[in-house]
XYZ file of C-alpha atoms in Angstrom:
708
model
C 125.881 94.427 25.739
C 124.463 95.811 28.865
C 124.000 93.136 31.484
C 121.331 93.859 34.008
C 122.682 94.787 37.384
C 122.154 92.050 39.916
C 119.861 93.373 42.619
C 120.969 92.512 46.159
C 118.786 93.147 49.129
C 120.565 95.542 51.462
C 119.639 96.098 55.060
C 117.875 99.311 55.820
C 120.143 101.891 57.419
C 119.217 105.264 58.669
C 121.455 107.989 57.441
C 123.384 109.969 59.957
C 121.494 112.978 61.237
C 118.506 111.929 59.128
C 115.204 113.135 60.472
C 112.629 110.412 61.152
C 109.846 110.166 58.630
C 106.306 111.221 59.492
C 105.167 107.583 59.567
C 108.020 106.671 61.919
C 107.014 109.480 64.283
C 103.382 108.309 64.246
C 104.373 104.729 65.040
C 106.695 105.809 67.844
C 103.962 107.995 69.311
C 101.584 105.014 69.112
C 104.125 102.874 70.927
C 104.331 105.483 73.695
C 100.545 105.464 74.049
C 100.568 101.672 74.212
C 103.154 101.631 77.000
C 101.352 104.300 79.035
C 98.009 102.517 78.548
C 99.561 99.338 79.831
C 100.995 101.203 82.806
C 97.539 102.532 83.647
C 96.133 99.017 83.385
C 98.824 97.750 85.746
C 98.068 100.461 88.285
C 94.399 99.600 88.009
C 95.160 95.969 88.800
C 97.299 96.949 91.769
C 94.675 99.329 93.132
C 92.078 96.558 93.042
C 94.292 93.973 94.710
C 94.624 91.979 91.505
C 90.968 90.957 91.479
C 88.995 90.389 88.313
C 87.823 91.706 85.906
C 90.973 93.799 85.810
C 93.218 90.726 85.947
C 91.879 89.507 82.630
C 92.426 92.885 80.999
C 95.986 93.134 82.300
C 96.909 89.586 81.363
C 95.589 89.982 77.838
C 97.328 93.334 77.396
C 100.663 91.942 78.584
C 100.295 88.999 76.193
C 99.714 91.294 73.240
C 102.493 93.735 74.078
C 105.338 91.347 73.269
C 103.879 90.592 69.845
C 103.263 94.262 69.047
C 106.754 95.302 70.140
C 108.258 92.572 67.964
C 106.272 93.848 64.986
C 107.430 97.427 65.510
C 111.036 96.293 65.808
C 110.931 94.228 62.659
C 109.423 97.058 60.647
C 111.215 100.155 61.826
C 113.754 99.389 64.552
C 112.720 102.610 66.221
C 112.299 101.365 69.742
C 115.775 99.883 69.792
C 117.286 103.284 69.049
C 115.427 104.648 72.063
C 117.017 102.126 74.459
C 114.402 99.345 74.834
C 115.321 96.566 77.281
C 114.071 93.001 77.459
C 114.503 91.326 80.832
C 113.991 87.749 81.889
C 111.418 87.974 84.702
C 112.210 84.563 86.130
C 115.991 84.956 86.429
C 116.242 88.726 86.665
C 118.708 88.482 83.796
C 119.041 91.132 81.086
C 118.832 89.459 77.704
C 119.795 92.487 75.683
C 120.128 96.216 76.003
C 120.777 98.694 73.223
C 121.853 102.025 74.633
C 121.354 105.257 72.821
C 124.410 107.120 71.646
C 127.982 106.077 70.918
C 126.954 103.241 68.567
C 127.922 102.595 65.026
C 125.215 102.820 62.433
C 125.149 99.060 61.909
C 124.640 98.374 65.617
C 121.102 99.759 65.474
C 119.893 97.058 63.125
C 122.003 94.387 64.828
C 120.600 95.364 68.215
C 117.066 95.221 66.829
C 117.622 91.707 65.555
C 119.128 90.599 68.878
C 116.157 91.952 70.799
C 113.717 90.455 68.340
C 115.379 87.042 68.513
C 115.505 87.177 72.311
C 111.810 88.077 72.531
C 110.801 85.350 70.099
C 113.059 82.749 71.725
C 111.839 83.534 75.251
C 108.213 83.579 74.127
C 108.692 80.231 72.403
C 110.303 78.665 75.459
C 107.582 79.949 77.740
C 104.823 78.847 75.372
C 106.364 75.374 75.158
C 106.622 75.168 78.945
C 103.018 76.258 79.350
C 101.853 73.704 76.816
C 103.742 70.908 78.598
C 102.213 71.872 81.951
C 98.792 72.204 80.341
C 99.043 68.715 78.837
C 100.266 67.261 82.136
C 97.486 68.729 84.264
C 94.669 69.015 81.766
C 94.068 72.743 82.176
C 93.472 75.161 79.324
C 95.990 77.980 79.646
C 93.623 80.314 77.833
C 91.411 80.201 80.920
C 94.239 81.181 83.232
C 93.219 84.780 83.809
C 89.576 83.913 84.315
C 90.528 81.238 86.820
C 91.948 83.890 89.100
C 95.565 82.844 88.714
C 97.035 86.304 88.249
C 97.612 87.684 91.702
C 98.885 91.223 92.051
C 100.326 90.571 95.520
C 101.743 87.104 94.911
C 105.050 85.804 93.509
C 103.266 85.369 90.157
C 102.825 89.136 89.926
C 102.604 90.541 86.432
C 106.161 91.501 85.570
C 105.731 94.979 84.183
C 107.991 97.874 85.128
C 107.835 101.302 83.544
C 110.695 103.665 84.222
C 110.311 107.238 82.984
C 113.622 109.032 83.222
C 114.668 112.127 81.276
C 117.978 111.591 79.535
C 120.295 114.433 78.549
C 119.904 115.568 74.982
C 116.816 113.469 74.358
C 113.164 114.039 75.004
C 112.337 110.358 74.867
C 111.859 107.982 77.771
C 113.932 104.963 78.628
C 111.599 101.989 79.005
C 112.109 98.639 80.700
C 109.679 95.799 80.074
C 109.711 92.419 81.831
C 108.160 89.462 80.108
C 105.275 88.181 82.230
C 105.845 85.107 84.380
C 103.018 82.898 83.185
C 103.404 80.018 85.581
C 100.320 77.938 85.082
C 98.626 76.862 88.250
C 96.074 74.173 88.834
C 92.516 75.081 87.966
C 90.085 75.335 90.856
C 88.358 72.061 91.628
C 87.618 69.493 94.268
C 90.435 67.862 96.149
C 89.966 64.162 95.551
C 93.472 62.680 95.750
C 95.667 63.240 98.797
C 99.159 61.733 98.904
C 100.849 61.080 102.251
C 104.297 60.013 103.344
C 107.088 60.165 105.901
C 110.747 59.326 106.509
C 112.978 60.684 103.734
C 116.588 59.637 104.363
C 119.118 59.761 107.157
C 121.935 60.661 104.771
C 122.288 62.635 101.554
C 121.178 60.189 98.868
C 118.947 60.502 95.785
C 115.195 60.678 96.391
C 113.759 59.511 93.049
C 110.360 58.788 94.598
C 109.259 62.374 93.968
C 109.782 62.397 90.208
C 109.160 58.716 89.520
C 106.075 58.129 91.618
C 104.594 61.025 93.588
C 104.443 63.648 90.823
C 103.029 61.198 88.231
C 100.281 60.359 90.747
C 99.108 63.992 90.378
C 98.044 64.538 93.992
C 95.798 67.465 94.839
C 97.502 67.663 98.231
C 100.458 66.207 100.114
C 100.583 65.537 103.856
C 103.757 64.929 105.831
C 103.349 62.387 108.624
C 106.746 63.243 110.060
C 110.482 62.826 109.492
C 110.766 65.260 106.617
C 114.456 65.265 107.577
C 116.617 63.367 110.069
C 117.920 66.316 112.022
C 119.536 64.264 114.795
C 121.336 61.783 112.547
C 125.159 61.934 112.636
C 125.769 61.663 108.840
C 128.502 59.079 109.408
C 128.561 55.376 110.181
C 129.264 55.521 113.884
C 129.779 51.766 114.075
C 132.718 52.093 111.690
C 133.961 55.457 113.029
C 133.096 55.681 116.740
C 135.832 58.294 117.232
C 134.180 60.731 114.826
C 133.081 63.972 116.592
C 129.480 63.295 115.588
C 129.646 59.930 117.354
C 131.920 60.567 120.318
C 130.015 62.070 123.250
C 129.296 61.430 126.894
C 126.128 59.380 127.165
C 123.139 60.652 129.114
C 119.333 60.485 128.924
C 119.283 62.662 125.787
C 122.360 61.282 124.051
C 121.750 57.684 124.931
C 123.823 56.031 122.191
C 126.582 56.754 119.695
C 123.958 57.542 117.058
C 122.270 60.192 119.202
C 125.202 62.466 120.038
C 123.651 65.261 117.976
C 120.203 65.094 119.565
C 119.005 68.626 120.270
C 121.927 70.214 118.369
C 120.333 73.207 116.640
C 123.290 74.032 114.384
C 123.346 70.537 112.947
C 119.550 70.536 112.692
C 119.533 73.711 110.591
C 122.107 72.274 108.207
C 120.185 69.018 107.798
C 116.873 70.769 107.247
C 118.334 73.145 104.689
C 119.934 70.221 102.860
C 116.515 68.591 102.500
C 114.861 71.803 101.315
C 117.597 72.197 98.700
C 117.653 68.551 97.643
C 117.130 68.675 93.854
C 114.618 65.807 93.841
C 112.545 67.379 96.602
C 112.783 70.801 94.950
C 111.220 69.323 91.801
C 108.322 68.112 93.897
C 107.915 71.503 95.597
C 107.922 73.270 92.235
C 105.241 70.898 91.001
C 103.028 71.564 94.010
C 103.922 75.267 94.272
C 104.942 76.538 90.797
C 105.522 80.107 91.954
C 107.810 79.163 94.844
C 111.494 80.012 94.801
C 113.955 78.285 97.202
C 114.833 80.552 100.088
C 117.180 79.090 102.672
C 115.378 77.427 105.556
C 111.945 78.601 104.448
C 109.768 76.233 102.499
C 106.637 77.233 100.596
C 103.484 78.000 102.549
C 101.616 74.939 101.388
C 98.335 76.205 102.821
C 98.360 79.309 100.595
C 96.471 78.469 97.379
C 97.944 81.482 95.588
C 101.418 80.031 96.075
C 100.614 76.318 96.197
C 97.530 75.338 94.190
C 98.303 71.809 95.367
C 98.246 71.949 99.155
C 101.162 70.818 101.343
C 100.493 70.163 105.035
C 102.253 68.215 107.748
C 103.312 67.505 111.274
C 106.571 66.292 112.758
C 107.854 63.127 114.346
C 110.898 62.300 116.426
C 113.635 63.045 113.870
C 112.094 66.393 112.872
C 111.849 66.982 116.606
C 115.616 66.368 116.725
C 115.505 63.496 119.226
C 114.816 59.879 118.339
C 111.799 58.593 120.305
C 111.730 62.025 121.927
C 109.254 63.359 124.470
C 108.409 66.656 126.181
C 111.806 66.853 127.950
C 113.699 68.031 124.856
C 115.792 71.130 125.671
C 115.073 74.127 123.414
C 112.062 72.424 121.930
C 110.442 75.802 121.299
C 113.308 76.848 119.025
C 113.138 73.454 117.348
C 109.436 73.942 116.699
C 109.999 77.334 115.072
C 112.701 75.845 112.859
C 110.409 73.091 111.638
C 107.540 75.504 111.015
C 109.919 77.594 108.910
C 110.621 74.538 106.776
C 106.878 74.043 106.283
C 106.502 77.695 105.309
C 104.032 78.376 108.128
C 103.129 82.060 108.509
C 104.527 84.061 111.415
C 101.042 84.862 112.714
C 99.924 81.217 112.763
C 98.737 79.943 116.158
C 101.311 77.140 116.010
C 104.002 79.786 116.463
C 102.768 80.618 119.980
C 105.258 79.905 122.748
C 104.313 76.931 124.926
C 101.981 75.460 122.320
C 102.450 72.359 120.186
C 102.147 72.500 116.415
C 98.655 71.006 116.183
C 96.142 72.534 113.768
C 93.129 71.810 111.589
C 92.927 72.475 107.857
C 89.860 71.947 105.689
C 90.204 70.828 102.086
C 87.287 71.679 99.784
C 86.180 74.257 102.327
C 82.729 75.637 101.583
C 81.694 72.700 99.402
C 78.950 71.144 101.503
C 79.199 67.392 101.871
C 82.631 67.181 100.260
C 84.909 68.693 102.878
C 87.981 66.855 104.130
C 89.054 67.937 107.600
C 92.760 67.380 108.227
C 93.722 67.261 111.912
C 97.465 67.753 112.294
C 98.431 66.408 115.717
C 101.623 66.954 117.681
C 102.768 63.668 119.187
C 106.050 64.970 120.645
C 105.710 68.359 122.307
C 103.551 67.145 125.230
C 104.421 63.435 125.262
C 105.304 61.914 128.612
C 108.254 59.551 128.895
C 107.246 55.919 128.534
C 105.325 54.386 131.450
C 107.643 52.823 134.005
C 106.255 49.297 133.703
C 107.030 49.044 129.989
C 110.825 49.179 130.316
C 111.462 48.333 133.959
C 112.376 44.702 133.288
C 114.426 45.638 130.252
C 116.474 48.176 132.195
C 116.878 46.179 135.394
C 117.593 42.793 133.821
C 119.339 43.607 130.550
C 121.042 46.997 130.879
C 121.749 48.252 134.384
C 123.737 45.117 135.205
C 126.617 46.465 133.095
C 127.650 50.174 132.999
C 129.218 49.580 129.598
C 125.869 48.846 127.998
C 124.833 51.361 125.340
C 121.526 52.216 127.045
C 122.931 52.377 130.573
C 122.661 56.177 130.973
C 119.142 56.177 129.544
C 117.935 53.370 131.812
C 119.514 54.926 134.888
C 117.669 58.165 134.216
C 114.468 56.273 133.387
C 114.328 54.504 136.755
C 116.513 56.632 139.048
C 116.843 60.105 137.506
C 114.329 62.728 136.476
C 113.292 65.891 138.266
C 113.051 64.331 141.725
C 115.635 61.586 141.405
C 112.960 58.900 141.458
C 113.018 58.206 137.738
C 111.900 60.102 134.665
C 109.470 57.374 133.609
C 105.747 58.124 133.746
C 103.946 56.690 136.790
C 100.440 57.963 136.131
C 99.142 54.823 134.416
C 100.258 52.695 137.345
C 98.838 55.140 139.873
C 95.424 55.458 138.216
C 94.603 52.593 135.873
C 96.451 49.938 137.853
C 95.918 51.525 141.266
C 93.239 53.966 142.378
C 90.739 53.059 139.638
C 90.678 49.414 140.754
C 89.871 50.187 144.382
C 86.313 49.422 145.418
C 86.229 52.648 147.403
C 86.886 54.639 144.237
C 83.964 53.302 142.217
C 81.432 55.790 143.573
C 83.650 58.860 143.194
C 81.956 61.403 140.924
C 85.266 61.830 139.064
C 85.757 58.110 138.473
C 84.609 58.089 134.823
C 86.720 61.110 133.929
C 89.792 59.483 135.489
C 89.308 55.764 134.882
C 87.094 55.031 131.867
C 88.867 55.922 128.588
C 85.744 55.011 126.599
C 83.784 57.755 128.364
C 83.311 61.127 126.679
C 84.337 62.791 129.948
C 87.631 60.910 130.250
C 90.589 63.230 130.587
C 88.485 66.365 130.335
C 89.173 67.401 133.936
C 92.704 67.894 135.193
C 93.227 65.832 138.351
C 95.899 64.313 140.560
C 96.087 61.905 143.476
C 96.820 63.173 146.991
C 97.049 61.386 150.310
C 94.177 62.220 152.691
C 94.908 61.537 156.349
C 91.269 61.539 157.406
C 90.491 58.971 154.732
C 93.681 57.017 155.273
C 94.004 56.578 151.506
C 94.767 58.330 148.261
C 92.018 60.609 146.987
C 91.374 62.106 143.586
C 91.736 65.892 143.635
C 90.657 68.260 140.919
C 93.344 70.724 139.873
C 91.654 74.119 139.886
C 94.507 76.063 138.327
C 94.112 75.452 134.603
C 96.900 77.853 133.652
C 99.186 74.896 133.280
C 97.538 73.805 130.030
C 100.465 73.486 127.756
C 102.625 73.624 130.833
C 105.299 75.900 132.155
C 107.469 78.206 130.084
C 109.199 75.242 128.440
C 105.859 73.844 127.314
C 105.895 70.886 129.695
C 102.935 69.805 131.751
C 103.435 69.161 135.443
C 104.519 65.548 135.944
C 102.112 65.139 138.848
C 99.019 66.336 136.988
C 96.715 64.223 134.868
C 95.290 60.742 135.184
C 97.234 59.046 132.394
C 100.566 59.031 130.641
C 100.038 61.439 127.773
C 100.896 61.598 124.097
C 98.812 64.601 123.063
C 98.622 66.406 126.389
C 95.627 67.915 128.138
C 95.388 71.105 126.065
C 95.652 69.365 122.706
C 93.181 66.647 123.722
C 90.554 69.217 124.676
C 91.107 71.037 121.392
C 90.844 67.828 119.367
C 87.712 66.639 121.145
C 85.991 69.971 120.540
C 87.025 70.128 116.879
C 85.997 66.534 116.178
C 82.534 67.051 117.622
C 82.048 70.288 115.683
C 83.295 68.915 112.373
C 80.701 68.012 109.752
C 83.197 66.876 107.139
C 82.324 63.396 105.849
C 86.022 62.475 105.790
C 88.488 63.172 108.589
C 92.230 62.646 108.182
C 93.979 62.521 111.557
C 97.719 62.970 111.059
C 100.210 61.980 113.756
C 103.797 60.756 113.568
C 103.327 57.609 115.673
C 100.944 54.764 114.731
C 97.730 55.000 116.749
C 97.197 51.231 116.667
C 99.849 48.748 115.733
C 100.478 45.323 117.260
C 99.299 44.920 120.856
C 101.330 41.824 121.610
C 104.465 41.038 123.584
C 107.704 41.318 121.599
C 111.164 40.289 122.824
C 113.285 43.312 123.715
C 116.303 44.032 121.557
C 119.680 43.334 123.057
C 121.785 40.520 124.382
C 119.920 38.509 127.004
C 122.014 37.619 130.093
C 122.650 33.913 130.514
C 121.127 33.807 133.983
C 117.681 34.805 132.702
C 115.325 31.856 132.435
C 112.673 33.727 130.430
C 112.981 36.327 127.665
C 112.394 39.962 128.526
C 109.514 41.411 126.546
C 108.841 44.952 125.386
C 105.086 45.276 124.732
C 105.339 48.280 122.405
C 107.707 50.394 120.375
C 107.504 54.179 119.897
C 103.750 54.324 119.336
C 100.389 54.769 121.041
C 100.436 51.123 122.160
C 102.791 52.308 124.920
C 100.139 54.715 126.218
C 97.069 52.506 126.485
C 94.548 54.762 128.312
C 95.456 57.721 126.089
C 95.225 55.462 123.040
C 91.799 54.042 123.892
C 90.476 57.526 124.637
C 91.651 58.783 121.242
C 90.165 55.798 119.399
C 86.748 56.293 120.980
C 86.860 60.039 120.340
C 87.533 59.368 116.652
C 84.831 56.718 116.334
C 82.166 58.808 118.062
C 82.682 61.924 115.922
C 80.615 62.545 112.766
C 82.161 61.314 109.530
C 84.683 58.608 108.699
C 88.084 58.718 110.473
C 91.353 57.799 108.760
C 94.622 57.953 110.693
C 97.653 59.037 108.653
C 100.963 57.994 110.194
C 104.519 56.792 109.522
C 107.694 56.167 111.559
C 108.208 52.395 111.179
C 110.064 52.352 107.813
C 107.544 50.123 106.088
C 104.017 50.768 104.857
C 100.658 49.097 105.353
C 96.914 49.568 105.813
C 95.056 48.616 108.981
C 91.414 48.671 110.060
C 90.225 48.712 113.672
C 86.740 47.221 113.526
C 83.981 47.303 116.141
C 83.028 44.065 117.834
C 84.874 41.183 119.418
C 88.301 40.321 118.034
C 91.837 39.405 119.064
C 92.525 43.039 119.918
C 89.178 44.009 121.446
C 90.397 43.669 125.044
C 93.447 45.917 124.566
C 91.665 48.534 122.466
C 88.216 48.156 124.077
C 86.880 48.128 120.547
C 83.615 46.276 121.143
C 81.873 49.571 121.878
C 83.249 51.496 118.891
C 80.565 53.125 116.765
C 82.384 52.660 113.440
C 85.642 51.361 111.953
C 88.831 53.409 112.147
C 91.240 53.180 109.230
C 94.987 53.732 109.351
C 97.403 54.456 106.509
C 101.009 53.974 107.598
C 103.234 55.309 104.808
C 106.821 55.200 106.013
C 110.042 55.192 104.048
C 110.459 57.299 100.913
C 113.979 56.130 100.023
C 116.134 53.010 100.070
C 117.837 54.352 103.184
C 114.722 54.213 105.346
C 112.604 51.568 103.589
C 114.718 48.454 103.205
C 113.762 44.893 102.234
C 112.160 42.918 105.045
C 110.471 39.575 105.562
C 107.174 38.960 107.311
C 108.683 38.238 110.708
C 108.858 39.921 114.079
C 107.124 43.266 114.271
C 106.598 43.229 110.481
C 103.973 40.513 110.903
C 100.471 41.459 112.025
C 99.249 38.829 114.456
C 96.056 40.553 115.565
C 93.993 40.777 112.379
C 94.354 44.529 111.895
C 96.182 44.590 108.567
C 94.330 44.440 105.257
C 94.075 42.352 103.278
C 96.290 39.942 105.256
C 98.915 39.675 107.989
C 101.893 39.878 105.598
C 100.533 42.453 103.151
C 102.951 45.306 103.735
C 105.372 47.209 101.499
C 108.989 47.064 102.616
C 110.593 49.280 99.950
C 110.176 53.004 99.248
C 106.482 53.842 99.170
C 103.854 56.483 99.871
C 100.148 56.477 100.624
C 97.159 57.841 98.751
C 93.660 58.692 99.967
C 91.430 58.971 96.918
C 87.768 59.973 96.996
C 85.181 59.286 94.323
C 82.721 61.994 95.316
C 80.049 60.785 92.921
C 80.091 57.224 94.245
C 80.933 58.386 97.809
C 83.724 55.834 97.881
C 87.109 56.317 99.573
C 90.100 54.294 98.422
C 93.145 53.889 100.677
C 96.305 52.867 98.862
C 99.973 52.116 99.374
C 101.901 52.848 96.171
C 105.480 51.834 95.478
C 108.142 54.494 95.126
C 109.563 53.363 91.804
C 106.593 53.674 89.446
C 103.713 54.623 91.721
C 101.893 51.327 91.257
C 99.210 50.440 93.807
C 100.559 47.628 95.968
C 97.922 47.451 98.719
C 94.397 48.871 98.652
C 91.131 48.893 100.555
C 88.039 51.070 100.278
C 84.995 52.145 102.242
C 81.748 54.028 101.718
C 81.476 57.566 103.075
C 77.847 57.115 104.022
C 78.459 54.171 106.362
C 82.253 54.157 106.897
C 82.029 50.408 106.260
C 84.509 48.594 104.072
C 83.283 47.977 100.566
C 83.533 44.190 100.935
C 81.788 44.261 104.314
C 78.931 46.333 102.920
C 78.526 43.945 99.993
C 78.340 40.993 102.377
C 75.678 42.711 104.468
C 73.533 43.518 101.448
């Protein structure tokens, strides 16, 4: 009996030296036309700078090509025999390559299957990734091309490369095709949620705040208020290992303690900054804000470039970015330090902040061109021009607690403060004593036409004219003299201003103050975020100085401020009145203190009105202090000492601060014209402290309700 032969499906194999069928030739010719058509489309995109409508055409064509190539491979395997390559665009890694010639017959089919599987696998992975990002951010990927997210001159460039090279013995072309990098970016829209923070970590520890709290908050922008990295920190516990090279140095005004031996050390600073830029937790955050960015040494992403970072990143520095704790304008090589920090922020080489002798202040507008919904961000430099502390603030501390014993940790610093400096008469700033506490109080000075510009920080003319005091023999007294040579704005070649010029001890410096005043008056943005590393208003009360008090002292020695604007009262009051008199609602963004809180400086009479001269303010000034992103910088604390607000500035109450890792959020409801200021914890991003105000009046929501 004849049993039917069992039919087994055998793979298709081309016979040796077999001529391709007519249909195979037609399909191969069609594939060639498809590739050349795509190449023409790519050139068209490039010639038009990647602008639509050609972007849409190119994106759609690239999408379809992978599917069509897969179909051709599955049906005929012809392209594989011609040497088709599939490359991973993101990693520059060749997934598979089937070379022509020297292969066994079975390798043709096997190579086809490998290519097909690689294409399908990569497409599936990329589609899954796109879907996850789409779900997370609520953007339809199908709209990507129309949203202008394919940029021919950006890192998200369409990954298509056509290589036509004649090979010996073959009239075909060798083709290389890169799968497109379809990194989804945020759809255009209003910026309504801005996250802020400062103070990462002094040592290399995990930074879970980025993934656990900041990214889930989905900020439209991030603003650094300083201390992105602790460049001057020794990386070792100097108390336990004082003999360590990072802790063992000769003390002077710059290296005033065992913890500051690396102040100004550029080699150490580069290593610390690069470590932060490569920190895996921070890299996850940067990739979220700037999906197209790739880590590149000391260069961070240009957060102001929407093509690279659809979620903006801005920032300024504070003392540890500046590479000198509590540092001022005397830092050696501060220009090189500035360039290093700007590299980390990804700031362009042609940016004005790169200019020699200029601080890194700038203005950036969010929602630019959307009338009535702009947010002007003023990035201030509180280090480059800052004078040393006024003499009166640390004179008692140095004379009574430090200079009595050369072994004291701060001895070298105090000696320089009172007896060193350029002229050997002390590096401390004397201008506040000379003007505010001296010349301005004289009855003979009251009628001087420059009195308001030199003595009244609430006046719009205060600090606008560069002056100094000189002795006049014919008057037998000190007289105010206008400095005609304005070339010193920004100072000498090191960026310092002349110590003898000016009528107050500075934080911002003459040049930056003039710039800020002009920009504030010209701004029509309803919301102004003023970013500076040091708190603008804090706790204007006497605090006992740190250190062991000698037994012979009958009264404690007080230090009336820390490393903030409270140490520079005339400059502080002038800034507060400039902010309150400008159009729009001012919010100060700051950090530095390693805990977080919200404060409001209100007009009218209060416990702080004498120090801040706040009775004449035109509107409230809000302050978000978000300091401490890790457990290294934001540690548990009780409501005592400088953690307690005794002046009625903190909202909602004197002990409402966040001691652990935290960040701030400024959120705007544009429909309701309501601004919410928040401190969120660093573990889950929960709102711990919050207040709000109306954009139309700048008044707190509760205050407005009480008035109505």
